[in-house]
mmCIF file with all atom_site columns, C-alpha atoms in Angstrom:
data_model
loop_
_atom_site.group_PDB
_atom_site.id
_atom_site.type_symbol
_atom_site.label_atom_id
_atom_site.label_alt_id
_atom_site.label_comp_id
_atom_site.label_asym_id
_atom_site.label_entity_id
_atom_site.label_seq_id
_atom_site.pdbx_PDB_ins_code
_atom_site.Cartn_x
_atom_site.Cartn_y
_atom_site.Cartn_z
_atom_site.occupancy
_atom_site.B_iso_or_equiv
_atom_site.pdbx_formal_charge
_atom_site.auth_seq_id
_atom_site.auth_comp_id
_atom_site.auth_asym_id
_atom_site.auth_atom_id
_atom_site.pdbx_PDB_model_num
ATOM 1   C CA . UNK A 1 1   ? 0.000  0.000   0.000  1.00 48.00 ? 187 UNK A CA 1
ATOM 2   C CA . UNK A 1 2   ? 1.396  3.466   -0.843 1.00 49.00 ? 188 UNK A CA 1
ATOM 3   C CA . UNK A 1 3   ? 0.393  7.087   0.392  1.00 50.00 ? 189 UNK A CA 1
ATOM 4   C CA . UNK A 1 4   ? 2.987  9.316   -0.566 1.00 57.00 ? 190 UNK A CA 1
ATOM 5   C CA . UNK A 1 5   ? 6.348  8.248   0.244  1.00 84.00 ? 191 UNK A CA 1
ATOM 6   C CA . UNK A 1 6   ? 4.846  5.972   2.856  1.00 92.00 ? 192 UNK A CA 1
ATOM 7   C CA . UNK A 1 7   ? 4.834  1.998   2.171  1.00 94.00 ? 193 UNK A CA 1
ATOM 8   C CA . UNK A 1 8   ? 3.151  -0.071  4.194  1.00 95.00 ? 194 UNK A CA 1
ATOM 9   C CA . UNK A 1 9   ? 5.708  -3.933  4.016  1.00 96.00 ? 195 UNK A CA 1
ATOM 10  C CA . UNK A 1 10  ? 3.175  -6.753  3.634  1.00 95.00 ? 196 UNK A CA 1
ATOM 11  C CA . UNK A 1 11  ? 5.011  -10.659 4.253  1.00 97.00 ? 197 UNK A CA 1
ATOM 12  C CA . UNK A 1 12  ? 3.595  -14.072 4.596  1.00 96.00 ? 198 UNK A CA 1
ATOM 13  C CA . UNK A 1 13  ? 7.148  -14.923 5.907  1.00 97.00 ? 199 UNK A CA 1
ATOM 14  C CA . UNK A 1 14  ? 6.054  -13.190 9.345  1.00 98.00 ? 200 UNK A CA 1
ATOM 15  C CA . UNK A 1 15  ? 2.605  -13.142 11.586 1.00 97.00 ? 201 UNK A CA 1
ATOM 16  C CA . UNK A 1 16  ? -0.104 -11.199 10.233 1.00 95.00 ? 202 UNK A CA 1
ATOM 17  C CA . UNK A 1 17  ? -0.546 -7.888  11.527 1.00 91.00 ? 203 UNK A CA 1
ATOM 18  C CA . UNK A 1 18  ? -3.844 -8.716  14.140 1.00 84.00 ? 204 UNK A CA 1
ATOM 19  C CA . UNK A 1 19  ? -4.874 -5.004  14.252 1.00 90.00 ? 205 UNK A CA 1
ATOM 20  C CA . UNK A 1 20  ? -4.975 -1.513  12.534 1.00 95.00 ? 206 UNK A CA 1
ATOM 21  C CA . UNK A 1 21  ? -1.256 -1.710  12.034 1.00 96.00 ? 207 UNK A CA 1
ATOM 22  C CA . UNK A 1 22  ? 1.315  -2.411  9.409  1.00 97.00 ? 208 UNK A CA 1
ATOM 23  C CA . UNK A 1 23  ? 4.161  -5.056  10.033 1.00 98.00 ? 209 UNK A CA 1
ATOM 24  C CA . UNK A 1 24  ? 6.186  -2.286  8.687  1.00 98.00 ? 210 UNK A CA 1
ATOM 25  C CA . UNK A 1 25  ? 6.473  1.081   6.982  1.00 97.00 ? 211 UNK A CA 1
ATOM 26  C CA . UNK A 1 26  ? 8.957  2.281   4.805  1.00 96.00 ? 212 UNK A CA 1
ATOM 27  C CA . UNK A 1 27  ? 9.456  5.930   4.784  1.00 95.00 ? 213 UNK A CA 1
ATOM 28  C CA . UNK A 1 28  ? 11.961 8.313   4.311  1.00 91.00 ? 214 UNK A CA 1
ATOM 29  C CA . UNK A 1 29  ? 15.040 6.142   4.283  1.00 93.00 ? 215 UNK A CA 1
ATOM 30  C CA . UNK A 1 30  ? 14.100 3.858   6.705  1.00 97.00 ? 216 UNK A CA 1
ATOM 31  C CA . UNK A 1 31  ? 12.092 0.643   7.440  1.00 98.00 ? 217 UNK A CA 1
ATOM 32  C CA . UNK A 1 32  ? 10.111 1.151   10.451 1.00 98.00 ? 218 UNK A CA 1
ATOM 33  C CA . UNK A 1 33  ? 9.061  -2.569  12.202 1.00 99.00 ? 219 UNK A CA 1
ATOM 34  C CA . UNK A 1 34  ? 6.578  -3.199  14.397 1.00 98.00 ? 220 UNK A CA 1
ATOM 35  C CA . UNK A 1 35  ? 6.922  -4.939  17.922 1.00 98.00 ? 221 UNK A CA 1
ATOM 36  C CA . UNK A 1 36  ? 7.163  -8.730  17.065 1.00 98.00 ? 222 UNK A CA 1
ATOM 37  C CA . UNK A 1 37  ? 6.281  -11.240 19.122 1.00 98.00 ? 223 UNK A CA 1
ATOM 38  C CA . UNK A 1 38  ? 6.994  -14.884 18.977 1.00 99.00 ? 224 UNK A CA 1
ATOM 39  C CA . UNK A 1 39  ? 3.857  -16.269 16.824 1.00 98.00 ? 225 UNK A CA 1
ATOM 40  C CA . UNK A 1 40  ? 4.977  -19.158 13.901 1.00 98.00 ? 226 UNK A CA 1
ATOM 41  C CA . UNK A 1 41  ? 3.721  -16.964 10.758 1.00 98.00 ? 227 UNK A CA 1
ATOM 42  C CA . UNK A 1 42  ? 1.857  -19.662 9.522  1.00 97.00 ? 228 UNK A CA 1
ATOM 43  C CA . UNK A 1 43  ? 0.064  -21.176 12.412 1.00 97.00 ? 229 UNK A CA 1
ATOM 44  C CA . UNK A 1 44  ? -0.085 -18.222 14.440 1.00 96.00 ? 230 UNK A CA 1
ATOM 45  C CA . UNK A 1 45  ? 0.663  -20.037 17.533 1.00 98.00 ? 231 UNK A CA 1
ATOM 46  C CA . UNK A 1 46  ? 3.717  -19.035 20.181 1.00 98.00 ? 232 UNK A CA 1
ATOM 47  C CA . UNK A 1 47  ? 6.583  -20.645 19.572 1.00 97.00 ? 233 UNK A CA 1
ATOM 48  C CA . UNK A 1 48  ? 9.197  -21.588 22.548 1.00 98.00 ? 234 UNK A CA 1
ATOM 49  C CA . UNK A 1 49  ? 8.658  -21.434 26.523 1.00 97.00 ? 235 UNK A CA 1
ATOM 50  C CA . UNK A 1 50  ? 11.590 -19.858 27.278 1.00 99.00 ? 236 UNK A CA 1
ATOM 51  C CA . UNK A 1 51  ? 12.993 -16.285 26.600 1.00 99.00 ? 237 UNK A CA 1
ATOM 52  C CA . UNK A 1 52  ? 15.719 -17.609 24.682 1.00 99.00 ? 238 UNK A CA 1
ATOM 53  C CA . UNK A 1 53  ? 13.893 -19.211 21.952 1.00 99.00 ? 239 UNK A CA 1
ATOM 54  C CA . UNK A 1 54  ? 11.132 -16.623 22.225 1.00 99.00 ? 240 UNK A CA 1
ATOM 55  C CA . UNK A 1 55  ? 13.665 -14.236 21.300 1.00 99.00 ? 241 UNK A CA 1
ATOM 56  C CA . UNK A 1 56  ? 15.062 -16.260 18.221 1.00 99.00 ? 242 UNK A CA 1
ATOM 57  C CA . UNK A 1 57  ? 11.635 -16.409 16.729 1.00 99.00 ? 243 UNK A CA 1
ATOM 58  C CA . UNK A 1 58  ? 11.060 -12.860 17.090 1.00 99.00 ? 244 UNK A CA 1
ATOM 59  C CA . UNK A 1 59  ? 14.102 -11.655 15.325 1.00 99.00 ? 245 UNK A CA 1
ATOM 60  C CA . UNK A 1 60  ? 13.528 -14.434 12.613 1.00 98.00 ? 246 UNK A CA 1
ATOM 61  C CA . UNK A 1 61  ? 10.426 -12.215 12.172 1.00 99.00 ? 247 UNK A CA 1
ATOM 62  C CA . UNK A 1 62  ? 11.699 -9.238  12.331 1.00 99.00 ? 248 UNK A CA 1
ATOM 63  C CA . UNK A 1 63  ? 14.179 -10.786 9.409  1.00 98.00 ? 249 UNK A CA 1
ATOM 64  C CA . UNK A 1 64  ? 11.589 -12.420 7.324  1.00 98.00 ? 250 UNK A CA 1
ATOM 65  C CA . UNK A 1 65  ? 9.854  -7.957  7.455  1.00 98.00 ? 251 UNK A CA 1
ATOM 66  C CA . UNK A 1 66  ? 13.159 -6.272  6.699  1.00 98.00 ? 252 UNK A CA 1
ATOM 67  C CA . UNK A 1 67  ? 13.860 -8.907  3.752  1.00 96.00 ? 253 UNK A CA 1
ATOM 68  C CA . UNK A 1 68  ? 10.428 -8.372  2.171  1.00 95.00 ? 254 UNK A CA 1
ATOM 69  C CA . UNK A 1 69  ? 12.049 -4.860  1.675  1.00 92.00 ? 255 UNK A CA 1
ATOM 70  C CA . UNK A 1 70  ? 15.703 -5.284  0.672  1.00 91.00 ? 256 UNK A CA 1
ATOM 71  C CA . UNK A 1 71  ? 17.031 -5.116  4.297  1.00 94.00 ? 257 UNK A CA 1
ATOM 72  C CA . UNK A 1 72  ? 17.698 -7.086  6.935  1.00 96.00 ? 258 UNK A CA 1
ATOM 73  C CA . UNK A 1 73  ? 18.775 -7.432  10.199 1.00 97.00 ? 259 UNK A CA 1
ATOM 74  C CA . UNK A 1 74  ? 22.543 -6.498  9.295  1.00 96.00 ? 260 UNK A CA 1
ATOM 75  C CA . UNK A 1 75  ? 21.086 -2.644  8.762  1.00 97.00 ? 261 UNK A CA 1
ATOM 76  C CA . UNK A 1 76  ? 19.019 -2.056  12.002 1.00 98.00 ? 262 UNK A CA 1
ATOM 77  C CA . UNK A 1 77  ? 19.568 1.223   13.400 1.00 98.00 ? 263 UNK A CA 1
ATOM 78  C CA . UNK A 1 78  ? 17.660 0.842   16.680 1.00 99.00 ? 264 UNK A CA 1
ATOM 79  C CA . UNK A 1 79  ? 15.413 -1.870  18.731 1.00 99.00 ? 265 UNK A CA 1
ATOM 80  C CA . UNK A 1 80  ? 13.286 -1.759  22.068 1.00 99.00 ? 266 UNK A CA 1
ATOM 81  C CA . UNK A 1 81  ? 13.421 -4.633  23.573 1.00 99.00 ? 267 UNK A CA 1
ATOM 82  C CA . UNK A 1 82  ? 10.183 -5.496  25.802 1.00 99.00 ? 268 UNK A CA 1
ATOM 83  C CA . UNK A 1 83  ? 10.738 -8.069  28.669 1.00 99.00 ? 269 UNK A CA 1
ATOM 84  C CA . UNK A 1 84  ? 7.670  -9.324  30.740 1.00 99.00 ? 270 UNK A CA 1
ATOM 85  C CA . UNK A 1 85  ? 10.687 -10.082 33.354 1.00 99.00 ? 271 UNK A CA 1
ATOM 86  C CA . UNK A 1 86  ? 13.891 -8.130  33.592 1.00 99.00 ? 272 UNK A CA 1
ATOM 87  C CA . UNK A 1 87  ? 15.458 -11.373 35.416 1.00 99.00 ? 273 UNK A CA 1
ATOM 88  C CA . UNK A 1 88  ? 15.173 -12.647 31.579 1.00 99.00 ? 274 UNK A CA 1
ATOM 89  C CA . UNK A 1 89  ? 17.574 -9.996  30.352 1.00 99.00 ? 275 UNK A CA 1
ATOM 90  C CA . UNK A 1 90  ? 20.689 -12.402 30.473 1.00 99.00 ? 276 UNK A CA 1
ATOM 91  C CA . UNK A 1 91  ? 19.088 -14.707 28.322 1.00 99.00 ? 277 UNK A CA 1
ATOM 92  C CA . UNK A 1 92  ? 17.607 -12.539 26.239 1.00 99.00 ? 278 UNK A CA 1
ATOM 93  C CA . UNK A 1 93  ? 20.937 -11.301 25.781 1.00 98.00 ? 279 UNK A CA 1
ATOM 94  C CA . UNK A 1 94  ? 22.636 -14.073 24.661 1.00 98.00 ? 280 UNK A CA 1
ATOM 95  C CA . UNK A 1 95  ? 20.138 -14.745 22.061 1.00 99.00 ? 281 UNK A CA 1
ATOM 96  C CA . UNK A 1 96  ? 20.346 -11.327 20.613 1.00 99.00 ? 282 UNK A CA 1
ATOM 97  C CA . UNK A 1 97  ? 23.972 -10.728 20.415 1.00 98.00 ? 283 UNK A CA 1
ATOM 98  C CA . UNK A 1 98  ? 23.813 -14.137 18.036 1.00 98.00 ? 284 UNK A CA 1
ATOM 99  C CA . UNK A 1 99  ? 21.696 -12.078 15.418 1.00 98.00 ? 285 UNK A CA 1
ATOM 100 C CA . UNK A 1 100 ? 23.596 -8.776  15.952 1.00 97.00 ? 286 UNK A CA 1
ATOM 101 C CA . UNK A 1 101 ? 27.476 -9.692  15.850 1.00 92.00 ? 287 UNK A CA 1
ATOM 102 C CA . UNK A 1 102 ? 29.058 -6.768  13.997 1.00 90.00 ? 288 UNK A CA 1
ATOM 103 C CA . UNK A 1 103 ? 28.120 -3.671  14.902 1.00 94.00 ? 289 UNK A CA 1
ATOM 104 C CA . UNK A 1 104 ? 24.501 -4.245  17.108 1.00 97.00 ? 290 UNK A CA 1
ATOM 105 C CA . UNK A 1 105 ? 22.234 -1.487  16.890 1.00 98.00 ? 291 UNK A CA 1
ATOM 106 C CA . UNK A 1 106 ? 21.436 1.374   19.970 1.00 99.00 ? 292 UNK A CA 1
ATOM 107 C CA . UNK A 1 107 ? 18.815 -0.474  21.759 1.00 99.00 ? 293 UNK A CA 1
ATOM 108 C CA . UNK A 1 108 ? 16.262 0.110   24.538 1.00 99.00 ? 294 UNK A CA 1
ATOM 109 C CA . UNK A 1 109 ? 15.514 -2.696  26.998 1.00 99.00 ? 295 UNK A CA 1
ATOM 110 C CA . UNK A 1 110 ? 12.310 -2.055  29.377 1.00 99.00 ? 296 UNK A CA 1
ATOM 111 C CA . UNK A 1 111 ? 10.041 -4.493  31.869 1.00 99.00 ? 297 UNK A CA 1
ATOM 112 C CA . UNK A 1 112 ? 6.256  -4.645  31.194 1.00 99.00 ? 298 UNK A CA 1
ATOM 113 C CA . UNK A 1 113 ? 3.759  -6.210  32.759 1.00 98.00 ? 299 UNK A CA 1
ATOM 114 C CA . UNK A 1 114 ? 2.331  -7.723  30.243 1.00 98.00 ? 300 UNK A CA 1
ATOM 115 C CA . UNK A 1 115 ? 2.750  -8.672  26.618 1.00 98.00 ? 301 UNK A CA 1
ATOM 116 C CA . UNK A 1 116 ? 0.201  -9.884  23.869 1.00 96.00 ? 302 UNK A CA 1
ATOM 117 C CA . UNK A 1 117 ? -0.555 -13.340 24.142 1.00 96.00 ? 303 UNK A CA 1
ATOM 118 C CA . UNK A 1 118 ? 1.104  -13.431 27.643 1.00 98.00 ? 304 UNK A CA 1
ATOM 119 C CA . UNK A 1 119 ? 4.362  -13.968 25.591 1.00 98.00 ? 305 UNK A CA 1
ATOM 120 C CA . UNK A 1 120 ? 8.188  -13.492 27.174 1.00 99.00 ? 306 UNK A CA 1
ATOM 121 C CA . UNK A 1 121 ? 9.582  -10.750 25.135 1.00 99.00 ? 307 UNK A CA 1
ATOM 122 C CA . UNK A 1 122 ? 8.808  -8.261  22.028 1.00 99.00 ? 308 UNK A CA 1
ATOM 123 C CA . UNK A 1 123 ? 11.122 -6.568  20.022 1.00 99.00 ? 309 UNK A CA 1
ATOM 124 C CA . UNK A 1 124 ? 10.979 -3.558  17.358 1.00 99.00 ? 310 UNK A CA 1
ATOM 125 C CA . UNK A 1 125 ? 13.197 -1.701  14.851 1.00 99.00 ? 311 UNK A CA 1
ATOM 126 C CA . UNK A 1 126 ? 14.127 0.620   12.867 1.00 99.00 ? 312 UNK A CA 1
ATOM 127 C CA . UNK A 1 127 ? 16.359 -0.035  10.250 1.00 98.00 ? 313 UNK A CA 1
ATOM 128 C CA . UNK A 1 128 ? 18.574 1.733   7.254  1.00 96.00 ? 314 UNK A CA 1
ATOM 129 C CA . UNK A 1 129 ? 16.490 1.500   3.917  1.00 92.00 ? 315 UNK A CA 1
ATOM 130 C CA . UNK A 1 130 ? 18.735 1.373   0.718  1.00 79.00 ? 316 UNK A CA 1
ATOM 131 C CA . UNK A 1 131 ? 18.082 3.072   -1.925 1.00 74.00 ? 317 UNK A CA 1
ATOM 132 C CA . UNK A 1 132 ? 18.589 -0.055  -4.162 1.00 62.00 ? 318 UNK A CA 1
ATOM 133 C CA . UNK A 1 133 ? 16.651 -3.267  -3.221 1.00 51.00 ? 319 UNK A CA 1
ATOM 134 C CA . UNK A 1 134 ? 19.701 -5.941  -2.516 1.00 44.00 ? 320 UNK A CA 1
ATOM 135 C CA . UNK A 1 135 ? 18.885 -9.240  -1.334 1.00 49.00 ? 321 UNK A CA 1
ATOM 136 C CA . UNK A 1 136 ? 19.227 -9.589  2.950  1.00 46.00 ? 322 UNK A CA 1
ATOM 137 C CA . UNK A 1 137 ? 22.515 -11.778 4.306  1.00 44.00 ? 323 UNK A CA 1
ATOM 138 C CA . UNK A 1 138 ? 21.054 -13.562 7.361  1.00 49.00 ? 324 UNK A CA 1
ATOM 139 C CA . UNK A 1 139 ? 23.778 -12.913 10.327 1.00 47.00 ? 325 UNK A CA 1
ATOM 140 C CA . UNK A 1 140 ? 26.194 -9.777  7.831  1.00 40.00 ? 326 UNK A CA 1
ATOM 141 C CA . UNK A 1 141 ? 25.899 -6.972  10.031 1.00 39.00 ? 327 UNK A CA 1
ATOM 142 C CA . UNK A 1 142 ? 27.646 -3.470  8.494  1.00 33.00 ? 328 UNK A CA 1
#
């Protein structure tokens, strides 16, 4: 969908949006993602128990937006992090310096008390848009 400069990023690689919201806009040289949480993008369902593989499945999804547009995790400028337990952040951690090796992106890491779905963790982004649509390297970070 396009209004102006504004595209709204549409991907059957990641969960439906379940509300008046995009999974992601892309807008003035950026890719704007909204908070994932971890749902399998075709059944819908939440995927691990623990924060640690809650984690991984959110930033596969956040990977499966940001490729839809050219990007990928490698040009994320920024995330918030949302924890429904701070005592999580270790493992969180862990997970998330896997996916963000070279270069991880300012970040934002706050407790909530609760979380769609009564899920572990949520993350969003922003990331760097290129001008030229190049195909995303899972795990190259710039």
């Amino acid at each position: 969908m396009l209004t102006g400069d504004k595209v709204a990023i549409v991907t059957d690689r990641a969960p439906a949006a379940v509300g008046p919201y995009s999974q992601a806009i892309k807008a003035g040289g950026f890719i704007f993602c909204s908070g994932q949480i971890p749902l399998d993008p075709k059944s819908g369902q939440v995927v691990g128990a623990d924060v640690a593989a809650q984690t991984d499945r959110v930033l596969q999804n956040l990977e499966a937006v940001l490729s839809a547009t050219g990007s990928g995790l490698y040009q994320v400028v920024k995330t918030t992090v949302y924890l429904k337990n701070m005592g999580d952040f270790a493992a969180m951690n862990a997970v998330y310096e896997k996916h963000f090796q070279i270069v991880p992106p300012a970040r934002a890491t706050v407790e909530v008390a609760r979380l769609p779905k009564d899920v572990l963790v949520e993350i969003d982004c922003i990331a760097y848009a290129p001008a030229k649509e190049v195909p995303a390297t899972p795990g190259l970070n710039f």
